[in-house]
PDB file of C-alpha atoms in Angstrom:
ATOM      1  CA  UNK A   1     103.885  92.473 124.891  1.00 85.00           C
ATOM      2  CA  UNK A   2     101.615  93.335 121.997  1.00 82.00           C
ATOM      3  CA  UNK A   3     101.094  96.665 120.232  1.00 83.00           C
ATOM      4  CA  UNK A   4      98.191  96.887 117.762  1.00 85.00           C
ATOM      5  CA  UNK A   5      99.345 100.335 116.592  1.00 74.00           C
ATOM      6  CA  UNK A   6     102.281  98.705 114.766  1.00 78.00           C
ATOM      7  CA  UNK A   7      99.874  97.553 112.062  1.00 73.00           C
ATOM      8  CA  UNK A   8      99.206 101.229 111.267  1.00 63.00           C
ATOM      9  CA  UNK A   9     102.843 102.057 110.502  1.00 64.00           C
ATOM     10  CA  UNK A  10     104.344 101.710 107.010  1.00 58.00           C
ATOM     11  CA  UNK A  11     107.104  99.138 106.694  1.00 63.00           C
ATOM     12  CA  UNK A  12     110.379 101.072 106.262  1.00 64.00           C
ATOM     13  CA  UNK A  13     112.879 100.157 103.515  1.00 60.00           C
ATOM     14  CA  UNK A  14     114.921  96.975 104.143  1.00 69.00           C
ATOM     15  CA  UNK A  15     112.723  96.065 107.114  1.00 74.00           C
ATOM     16  CA  UNK A  16     110.826  92.786 107.330  1.00 79.00           C
ATOM     17  CA  UNK A  17     107.086  92.856 107.722  1.00 79.00           C
ATOM     18  CA  UNK A  18     105.210  90.886 110.403  1.00 81.00           C
ATOM     19  CA  UNK A  19     105.802  87.132 110.380  1.00 84.00           C
ATOM     20  CA  UNK A  20     103.112  84.442 110.618  1.00 83.00           C
ATOM     21  CA  UNK A  21     102.810  85.084 114.351  1.00 84.00           C
ATOM     22  CA  UNK A  22     102.390  88.827 113.722  1.00 82.00           C
ATOM     23  CA  UNK A  23     105.788  89.548 115.247  1.00 87.00           C
ATOM     24  CA  UNK A  24     108.171  92.238 114.030  1.00 84.00           C
ATOM     25  CA  UNK A  25     111.827  92.970 114.659  1.00 84.00           C
ATOM     26  CA  UNK A  26     112.946  96.056 116.541  1.00 83.00           C
ATOM     27  CA  UNK A  27     116.200  97.837 117.258  1.00 83.00           C
ATOM     28  CA  UNK A  28     117.281  97.942 120.934  1.00 82.00           C
ATOM     29  CA  UNK A  29     116.305 101.544 121.580  1.00 77.00           C
ATOM     30  CA  UNK A  30     112.813 101.227 120.060  1.00 81.00           C
ATOM     31  CA  UNK A  31     112.354  98.008 122.026  1.00 83.00           C
ATOM     32  CA  UNK A  32     113.262  99.856 125.231  1.00 81.00           C
ATOM     33  CA  UNK A  33     110.622 102.491 124.493  1.00 80.00           C
ATOM     34  CA  UNK A  34     108.055  99.767 123.786  1.00 84.00           C
ATOM     35  CA  UNK A  35     108.881  98.148 127.119  1.00 83.00           C
ATOM     36  CA  UNK A  36     108.336 101.483 128.828  1.00 79.00           C
ATOM     37  CA  UNK A  37     104.989 101.986 127.080  1.00 80.00           C
ATOM     38  CA  UNK A  38     103.952  98.446 128.021  1.00 83.00           C
ATOM     39  CA  UNK A  39     104.833  99.050 131.663  1.00 78.00           C
ATOM     40  CA  UNK A  40     102.650 102.155 131.618  1.00 75.00           C
ATOM     41  CA  UNK A  41      99.810 100.158 130.080  1.00 75.00           C
ATOM     42  CA  UNK A  42     100.117  97.476 132.756  1.00 80.00           C
ATOM     43  CA  UNK A  43      99.915 100.181 135.418  1.00 72.00           C
ATOM     44  CA  UNK A  44      96.832 102.025 134.144  1.00 74.00           C
ATOM     45  CA  UNK A  45      95.226  99.520 131.723  1.00 75.00           C
ATOM     46  CA  UNK A  46      94.411 102.286 129.268  1.00 76.00           C
ATOM     47  CA  UNK A  47      94.126 100.706 125.813  1.00 78.00           C
ATOM     48  CA  UNK A  48      95.282 103.953 124.213  1.00 71.00           C
ATOM     49  CA  UNK A  49      98.792 103.157 125.420  1.00 73.00           C
ATOM     50  CA  UNK A  50      99.169 100.247 123.013  1.00 80.00           C
ATOM     51  CA  UNK A  51      96.701 101.149 120.254  1.00 78.00           C
ATOM     52  CA  UNK A  52      97.746 104.765 119.636  1.00 68.00           C
ATOM     53  CA  UNK A  53     100.742 105.649 117.478  1.00 62.00           C
ATOM     54  CA  UNK A  54     100.961 108.969 119.316  1.00 58.00           C
ATOM     55  CA  UNK A  55     101.664 107.258 122.630  1.00 63.00           C
ATOM     56  CA  UNK A  56     104.796 105.660 121.213  1.00 68.00           C
ATOM     57  CA  UNK A  57     105.908 108.792 119.350  1.00 63.00           C
ATOM     58  CA  UNK A  58     105.509 110.999 122.387  1.00 61.00           C
ATOM     59  CA  UNK A  59     107.465 108.644 124.626  1.00 65.00           C
ATOM     60  CA  UNK A  60     110.156 108.200 121.961  1.00 65.00           C
ATOM     61  CA  UNK A  61     110.644 111.957 121.660  1.00 58.00           C
ATOM     62  CA  UNK A  62     110.797 112.385 125.417  1.00 58.00           C
ATOM     63  CA  UNK A  63     113.360 109.621 125.987  1.00 61.00           C
ATOM     64  CA  UNK A  64     115.793 110.557 123.256  1.00 59.00           C
ATOM     65  CA  UNK A  65     115.439 114.312 123.589  1.00 50.00           C
ATOM     66  CA  UNK A  66     116.387 113.869 127.249  1.00 46.00           C
ATOM     67  CA  UNK A  67     119.318 111.680 126.229  1.00 46.00           C
ATOM     68  CA  UNK A  68     120.598 114.458 123.986  1.00 45.00           C
ATOM     69  CA  UNK A  69     120.083 112.586 120.722  1.00 45.00           C
ATOM     70  CA  UNK A  70     118.121 115.454 119.253  1.00 38.00           C
ATOM     71  CA  UNK A  71     121.320 117.329 118.563  1.00 37.00           C
ATOM     72  CA  UNK A  72     122.110 117.682 114.894  1.00 36.00           C
ATOM     73  CA  UNK A  73     125.449 117.809 113.083  1.00 36.00           C
ATOM     74  CA  UNK A  74     127.659 120.910 113.136  1.00 36.00           C
ATOM     75  CA  UNK A  75     126.240 123.806 111.162  1.00 38.00           C
ATOM     76  CA  UNK A  76     128.074 125.787 108.494  1.00 46.00           C
ATOM     77  CA  UNK A  77     129.879 128.779 110.019  1.00 43.00           C
ATOM     78  CA  UNK A  78     127.943 131.992 110.300  1.00 45.00           C
ATOM     79  CA  UNK A  79     129.209 135.479 109.605  1.00 45.00           C
ATOM     80  CA  UNK A  80     126.676 137.083 111.942  1.00 46.00           C
ATOM     81  CA  UNK A  81     127.821 139.124 114.888  1.00 49.00           C
ATOM     82  CA  UNK A  82     127.613 137.263 118.221  1.00 48.00           C
ATOM     83  CA  UNK A  83     124.269 137.733 119.928  1.00 49.00           C
ATOM     84  CA  UNK A  84     122.691 139.405 116.881  1.00 56.00           C
ATOM     85  CA  UNK A  85     119.675 137.406 115.702  1.00 65.00           C
ATOM     86  CA  UNK A  86     118.616 137.644 112.088  1.00 85.00           C
ATOM     87  CA  UNK A  87     116.066 136.099 109.775  1.00 93.00           C
ATOM     88  CA  UNK A  88     116.243 133.711 106.849  1.00 95.00           C
ATOM     89  CA  UNK A  89     116.668 135.676 103.625  1.00 96.00           C
ATOM     90  CA  UNK A  90     113.924 133.612 101.942  1.00 95.00           C
ATOM     91  CA  UNK A  91     111.249 132.877 104.560  1.00 95.00           C
ATOM     92  CA  UNK A  92     112.139 135.220 107.422  1.00 94.00           C
ATOM     93  CA  UNK A  93     112.409 132.484 110.073  1.00 94.00           C
ATOM     94  CA  UNK A  94     114.566 133.580 112.990  1.00 92.00           C
ATOM     95  CA  UNK A  95     118.083 132.191 112.854  1.00 91.00           C
ATOM     96  CA  UNK A  96     119.714 131.365 116.142  1.00 82.00           C
ATOM     97  CA  UNK A  97     123.453 131.025 116.791  1.00 78.00           C
ATOM     98  CA  UNK A  98     125.115 128.456 114.503  1.00 76.00           C
ATOM     99  CA  UNK A  99     121.850 127.875 112.637  1.00 82.00           C
ATOM    100  CA  UNK A 100     122.590 129.889 109.517  1.00 88.00           C
ATOM    101  CA  UNK A 101     123.273 128.302 106.143  1.00 91.00           C
ATOM    102  CA  UNK A 102     125.182 130.487 103.698  1.00 91.00           C
ATOM    103  CA  UNK A 103     123.988 130.711 100.086  1.00 92.00           C
ATOM    104  CA  UNK A 104     126.068 132.337  97.335  1.00 90.00           C
ATOM    105  CA  UNK A 105     124.430 134.900  95.081  1.00 89.00           C
ATOM    106  CA  UNK A 106     127.260 134.712  92.527  1.00 84.00           C
ATOM    107  CA  UNK A 107     129.805 131.946  91.839  1.00 79.00           C
ATOM    108  CA  UNK A 108     132.857 132.131  94.118  1.00 68.00           C
ATOM    109  CA  UNK A 109     135.762 133.853  92.321  1.00 65.00           C
ATOM    110  CA  UNK A 110     137.951 131.400  90.438  1.00 56.00           C
ATOM    111  CA  UNK A 111     135.760 128.392  91.282  1.00 51.00           C
ATOM    112  CA  UNK A 112     133.012 128.529  88.680  1.00 49.00           C
ATOM    113  CA  UNK A 113     134.383 125.440  86.968  1.00 48.00           C
ATOM    114  CA  UNK A 114     133.714 123.427  90.111  1.00 48.00           C
ATOM    115  CA  UNK A 115     129.963 123.940  89.683  1.00 68.00           C
ATOM    116  CA  UNK A 116     129.445 125.406  93.123  1.00 77.00           C
ATOM    117  CA  UNK A 117     125.768 126.308  93.622  1.00 87.00           C
ATOM    118  CA  UNK A 118     124.950 129.980  93.225  1.00 89.00           C
ATOM    119  CA  UNK A 119     121.647 131.812  92.893  1.00 91.00           C
ATOM    120  CA  UNK A 120     121.739 135.073  90.896  1.00 88.00           C
ATOM    121  CA  UNK A 121     117.966 135.569  91.239  1.00 90.00           C
ATOM    122  CA  UNK A 122     118.614 136.628  94.844  1.00 91.00           C
ATOM    123  CA  UNK A 123     120.070 139.896  93.517  1.00 87.00           C
ATOM    124  CA  UNK A 124     116.547 141.108  92.733  1.00 87.00           C
ATOM    125  CA  UNK A 125     114.675 138.979  95.263  1.00 91.00           C
ATOM    126  CA  UNK A 126     113.614 141.193  98.204  1.00 91.00           C
ATOM    127  CA  UNK A 127     114.896 139.924 101.560  1.00 93.00           C
ATOM    128  CA  UNK A 128     112.378 138.815 104.154  1.00 93.00           C
ATOM    129  CA  UNK A 129     111.803 140.936 107.276  1.00 90.00           C
ATOM    130  CA  UNK A 130     114.721 140.809 109.743  1.00 88.00           C
ATOM    131  CA  UNK A 131     116.986 139.318 107.055  1.00 92.00           C
ATOM    132  CA  UNK A 132     120.354 140.880 106.319  1.00 91.00           C
ATOM    133  CA  UNK A 133     121.231 141.832 102.730  1.00 90.00           C
ATOM    134  CA  UNK A 134     124.029 140.044 100.920  1.00 89.00           C
ATOM    135  CA  UNK A 135     127.382 140.600 102.611  1.00 87.00           C
ATOM    136  CA  UNK A 136     130.667 141.669 101.030  1.00 84.00           C
ATOM    137  CA  UNK A 137     131.369 138.099  99.866  1.00 84.00           C
ATOM    138  CA  UNK A 138     128.036 137.865  98.039  1.00 87.00           C
ATOM    139  CA  UNK A 139     126.334 135.427 100.400  1.00 91.00           C
ATOM    140  CA  UNK A 140     123.038 135.504 102.278  1.00 94.00           C
ATOM    141  CA  UNK A 141     121.924 133.561 105.353  1.00 94.00           C
ATOM    142  CA  UNK A 142     119.079 131.047 105.119  1.00 95.00           C
ATOM    143  CA  UNK A 143     117.405 128.510 107.379  1.00 94.00           C
ATOM    144  CA  UNK A 144     118.015 124.781 107.024  1.00 93.00           C
ATOM    145  CA  UNK A 145     114.781 124.172 105.091  1.00 95.00           C
ATOM    146  CA  UNK A 146     115.265 126.954 102.539  1.00 95.00           C
ATOM    147  CA  UNK A 147     118.946 126.072 102.131  1.00 93.00           C
ATOM    148  CA  UNK A 148     118.271 122.435 101.278  1.00 92.00           C
ATOM    149  CA  UNK A 149     115.311 123.387  99.101  1.00 93.00           C
ATOM    150  CA  UNK A 150     117.474 125.737  97.026  1.00 93.00           C
ATOM    151  CA  UNK A 151     120.247 123.158  96.827  1.00 89.00           C
ATOM    152  CA  UNK A 152     117.781 120.490  95.713  1.00 89.00           C
ATOM    153  CA  UNK A 153     116.394 122.721  92.967  1.00 90.00           C
ATOM    154  CA  UNK A 154     119.936 123.574  91.839  1.00 88.00           C
ATOM    155  CA  UNK A 155     120.852 119.885  91.575  1.00 85.00           C
ATOM    156  CA  UNK A 156     117.616 119.211  89.693  1.00 86.00           C
ATOM    157  CA  UNK A 157     118.638 121.791  87.094  1.00 85.00           C
ATOM    158  CA  UNK A 158     122.217 120.485  86.946  1.00 81.00           C
ATOM    159  CA  UNK A 159     121.031 116.950  86.233  1.00 78.00           C
ATOM    160  CA  UNK A 160     118.843 118.147  83.391  1.00 73.00           C
ATOM    161  CA  UNK A 161     115.604 117.443  85.202  1.00 59.00           C
ATOM    162  CA  UNK A 162     114.033 120.829  84.535  1.00 61.00           C
ATOM    163  CA  UNK A 163     111.287 120.989  81.922  1.00 62.00           C
ATOM    164  CA  UNK A 164     112.942 123.993  80.284  1.00 62.00           C
ATOM    165  CA  UNK A 165     116.751 123.853  80.718  1.00 60.00           C
ATOM    166  CA  UNK A 166     118.343 127.252  81.140  1.00 66.00           C
ATOM    167  CA  UNK A 167     121.608 128.916  82.016  1.00 75.00           C
ATOM    168  CA  UNK A 168     122.620 128.951  85.664  1.00 78.00           C
ATOM    169  CA  UNK A 169     122.390 132.746  85.449  1.00 80.00           C
ATOM    170  CA  UNK A 170     118.753 132.830  84.347  1.00 81.00           C
ATOM    171  CA  UNK A 171     117.202 129.952  86.267  1.00 85.00           C
ATOM    172  CA  UNK A 172     113.990 130.487  88.173  1.00 86.00           C
ATOM    173  CA  UNK A 173     113.461 128.940  91.593  1.00 92.00           C
ATOM    174  CA  UNK A 174     110.218 128.314  93.435  1.00 93.00           C
ATOM    175  CA  UNK A 175     110.653 129.981  96.811  1.00 94.00           C
ATOM    176  CA  UNK A 176     107.462 132.001  97.287  1.00 95.00           C
ATOM    177  CA  UNK A 177     105.349 129.068  98.468  1.00 95.00           C
ATOM    178  CA  UNK A 178     105.689 125.596  99.963  1.00 96.00           C
ATOM    179  CA  UNK A 179     103.417 122.643 100.721  1.00 95.00           C
ATOM    180  CA  UNK A 180     102.793 121.912 104.396  1.00 93.00           C
ATOM    181  CA  UNK A 181     103.970 118.371 105.154  1.00 91.00           C
ATOM    182  CA  UNK A 182     100.968 117.696 107.394  1.00 88.00           C
ATOM    183  CA  UNK A 183      97.924 119.328 105.752  1.00 89.00           C
ATOM    184  CA  UNK A 184      99.508 119.278 102.249  1.00 90.00           C
ATOM    185  CA  UNK A 185      98.108 122.708 101.477  1.00 92.00           C
ATOM    186  CA  UNK A 186     100.166 125.224  99.527  1.00 94.00           C
ATOM    187  CA  UNK A 187     101.110 128.137 101.769  1.00 95.00           C
ATOM    188  CA  UNK A 188     103.049 131.362 101.454  1.00 95.00           C
ATOM    189  CA  UNK A 189     106.610 130.763 102.572  1.00 95.00           C
ATOM    190  CA  UNK A 190     107.510 134.236 103.824  1.00 94.00           C
ATOM    191  CA  UNK A 191     106.757 134.384 107.572  1.00 91.00           C
ATOM    192  CA  UNK A 192     104.582 131.299 107.086  1.00 94.00           C
ATOM    193  CA  UNK A 193     107.130 128.466 107.079  1.00 95.00           C
ATOM    194  CA  UNK A 194     107.684 126.779 110.445  1.00 95.00           C
ATOM    195  CA  UNK A 195     110.354 124.155 111.079  1.00 94.00           C
ATOM    196  CA  UNK A 196     109.191 121.192 113.185  1.00 91.00           C
ATOM    197  CA  UNK A 197     111.746 118.672 114.426  1.00 89.00           C
ATOM    198  CA  UNK A 198     110.705 115.052 114.895  1.00 86.00           C
ATOM    199  CA  UNK A 199     112.426 111.702 115.309  1.00 84.00           C
ATOM    200  CA  UNK A 200     113.334 109.546 112.297  1.00 83.00           C
ATOM    201  CA  UNK A 201     110.367 107.218 112.548  1.00 80.00           C
ATOM    202  CA  UNK A 202     108.672 105.224 109.762  1.00 80.00           C
ATOM    203  CA  UNK A 203     105.450 107.166 110.242  1.00 77.00           C
ATOM    204  CA  UNK A 204     107.308 110.225 108.920  1.00 79.00           C
ATOM    205  CA  UNK A 205     109.893 108.610 106.640  1.00 78.00           C
ATOM    206  CA  UNK A 206     107.247 106.531 104.881  1.00 77.00           C
ATOM    207  CA  UNK A 207     104.648 109.272 104.562  1.00 76.00           C
ATOM    208  CA  UNK A 208     103.664 110.604 101.163  1.00 76.00           C
ATOM    209  CA  UNK A 209     105.579 113.752 100.252  1.00 80.00           C
ATOM    210  CA  UNK A 210     103.696 116.006  97.901  1.00 81.00           C
ATOM    211  CA  UNK A 211     105.318 118.475  95.498  1.00 88.00           C
ATOM    212  CA  UNK A 212     106.708 121.473  97.331  1.00 90.00           C
ATOM    213  CA  UNK A 213     106.973 119.781 100.727  1.00 92.00           C
ATOM    214  CA  UNK A 214     110.158 120.400 102.703  1.00 93.00           C
ATOM    215  CA  UNK A 215     111.968 117.768 104.751  1.00 91.00           C
ATOM    216  CA  UNK A 216     115.607 117.553 105.854  1.00 89.00           C
ATOM    217  CA  UNK A 217     117.046 114.314 107.247  1.00 87.00           C
ATOM    218  CA  UNK A 218     120.377 114.700 109.051  1.00 83.00           C
ATOM    219  CA  UNK A 219     120.559 111.035 110.045  1.00 81.00           C
ATOM    220  CA  UNK A 220     119.439 111.644 113.631  1.00 83.00           C
ATOM    221  CA  UNK A 221     116.248 113.651 113.279  1.00 86.00           C
ATOM    222  CA  UNK A 222     113.942 115.158 110.693  1.00 89.00           C
ATOM    223  CA  UNK A 223     113.241 118.844 110.181  1.00 92.00           C
ATOM    224  CA  UNK A 224     109.872 119.247 108.496  1.00 93.00           C
ATOM    225  CA  UNK A 225     108.276 122.312 106.931  1.00 94.00           C
ATOM    226  CA  UNK A 226     104.820 123.036 108.334  1.00 93.00           C
ATOM    227  CA  UNK A 227     102.316 125.866 108.194  1.00 93.00           C
ATOM    228  CA  UNK A 228     101.806 127.826 111.448  1.00 93.00           C
ATOM    229  CA  UNK A 229      98.511 126.081 112.223  1.00 91.00           C
ATOM    230  CA  UNK A 230      99.889 122.552 111.824  1.00 89.00           C
ATOM    231  CA  UNK A 231     103.113 123.423 113.645  1.00 89.00           C
ATOM    232  CA  UNK A 232     101.131 124.529 116.696  1.00 87.00           C
ATOM    233  CA  UNK A 233      99.081 121.324 116.647  1.00 84.00           C
ATOM    234  CA  UNK A 234     102.137 119.091 116.284  1.00 80.00           C
ATOM    235  CA  UNK A 235     104.058 120.779 119.095  1.00 77.00           C
ATOM    236  CA  UNK A 236     101.021 120.808 121.363  1.00 73.00           C
ATOM    237  CA  UNK A 237     100.086 117.252 120.456  1.00 59.00           C
ATOM    238  CA  UNK A 238     102.514 115.616 122.869  1.00 46.00           C
ATOM    239  CA  UNK A 239     100.983 117.285 125.906  1.00 49.00           C
ATOM    240  CA  UNK A 240      97.422 116.723 124.719  1.00 50.00           C
ATOM    241  CA  UNK A 241      98.062 113.071 123.905  1.00 45.00           C
ATOM    242  CA  UNK A 242      99.707 112.470 127.256  1.00 44.00           C
ATOM    243  CA  UNK A 243      96.845 114.000 129.222  1.00 51.00           C
ATOM    244  CA  UNK A 244      94.229 112.031 127.269  1.00 49.00           C
ATOM    245  CA  UNK A 245      96.325 108.899 127.325  1.00 44.00           C
ATOM    246  CA  UNK A 246      96.466 108.602 131.080  1.00 44.00           C
ATOM    247  CA  UNK A 247      93.029 110.011 131.891  1.00 52.00           C
ATOM    248  CA  UNK A 248      90.909 107.850 134.178  1.00 46.00           C
ATOM    249  CA  UNK A 249      87.298 108.043 135.325  1.00 52.00           C
ATOM    250  CA  UNK A 250      86.738 109.868 138.599  1.00 54.00           C
ATOM    251  CA  UNK A 251      85.447 106.601 140.049  1.00 54.00           C
ATOM    252  CA  UNK A 252      88.778 104.825 139.531  1.00 49.00           C
ATOM    253  CA  UNK A 253      90.637 103.759 142.701  1.00 52.00           C
ATOM    254  CA  UNK A 254      92.772 106.512 144.199  1.00 55.00           C
ATOM    255  CA  UNK A 255      95.905 104.362 144.038  1.00 47.00           C
ATOM    256  CA  UNK A 256      95.422 103.790 140.304  1.00 42.00           C
ATOM    257  CA  UNK A 257      94.849 107.509 139.713  1.00 47.00           C
ATOM    258  CA  UNK A 258      98.154 108.271 141.438  1.00 50.00           C
ATOM    259  CA  UNK A 259      99.997 105.738 139.272  1.00 41.00           C
ATOM    260  CA  UNK A 260      98.584 107.197 136.062  1.00 46.00           C
ATOM    261  CA  UNK A 261      99.268 110.744 137.222  1.00 52.00           C
ATOM    262  CA  UNK A 262     102.932 109.879 137.775  1.00 48.00           C
ATOM    263  CA  UNK A 263     103.058 108.133 134.401  1.00 43.00           C
ATOM    264  CA  UNK A 264     101.634 111.203 132.673  1.00 44.00           C
ATOM    265  CA  UNK A 265     104.216 113.431 134.338  1.00 44.00           C
ATOM    266  CA  UNK A 266     107.029 111.160 133.142  1.00 41.00           C
ATOM    267  CA  UNK A 267     105.511 111.097 129.651  1.00 38.00           C
ATOM    268  CA  UNK A 268     105.412 114.877 129.450  1.00 37.00           C
ATOM    269  CA  UNK A 269     108.755 115.684 131.021  1.00 38.00           C
TER     270      UNK A 269
END
């Protein structure tokens, strides 16, 4: 087996680069996906199978999403009523069951000395559409991206990394905009931030992250902040890549067309 697209991927931390024979090491599950991609290539002889990064990514997502490995860790408990959907207080993204992350507006009573994160600016920050106001305990619900972004900014202040250190009560946080991970353009966050989930692959882990980009790594998958336009392209990319990947000329033998059609169906579903 040989896969020219591997030369396009960044070498992840602690991994060895290609040896003198241009061979690389692989974990068992990635090797299994490569074997599957190679079998498809042998069936249809479409060079895109082994030269395109997208062919591997699409197959990887399909295999491990089907195997249930796309499930993330348990979420923090939500105070929402069962069956009542709400929006992220910051960006307005819809929050499904068990997908709310609670953020404190004020320090929990009697626990200020423990340096628990709290965000007083939310008292005057208008909630996004569909978002609930702060509850009786002084907490608001946020999505995973906004939650980790706020927590990261809090830790940055706590470690003295801010250009102008200030009291925890007067700190300013950048929550109005974000940088799309894919197009790297600054976008309005409210109703414009879309969460895209992808596998933990070097092409994403090793990509340049500009200021303001949002990415959460839970150890099994990545949740990436994208603008609506890029999110649509990324989610639609798997289907488009699969259809192009296994396309054959109309003059190709009927038996070969059937093989590639079945391969495309497996790739997509």
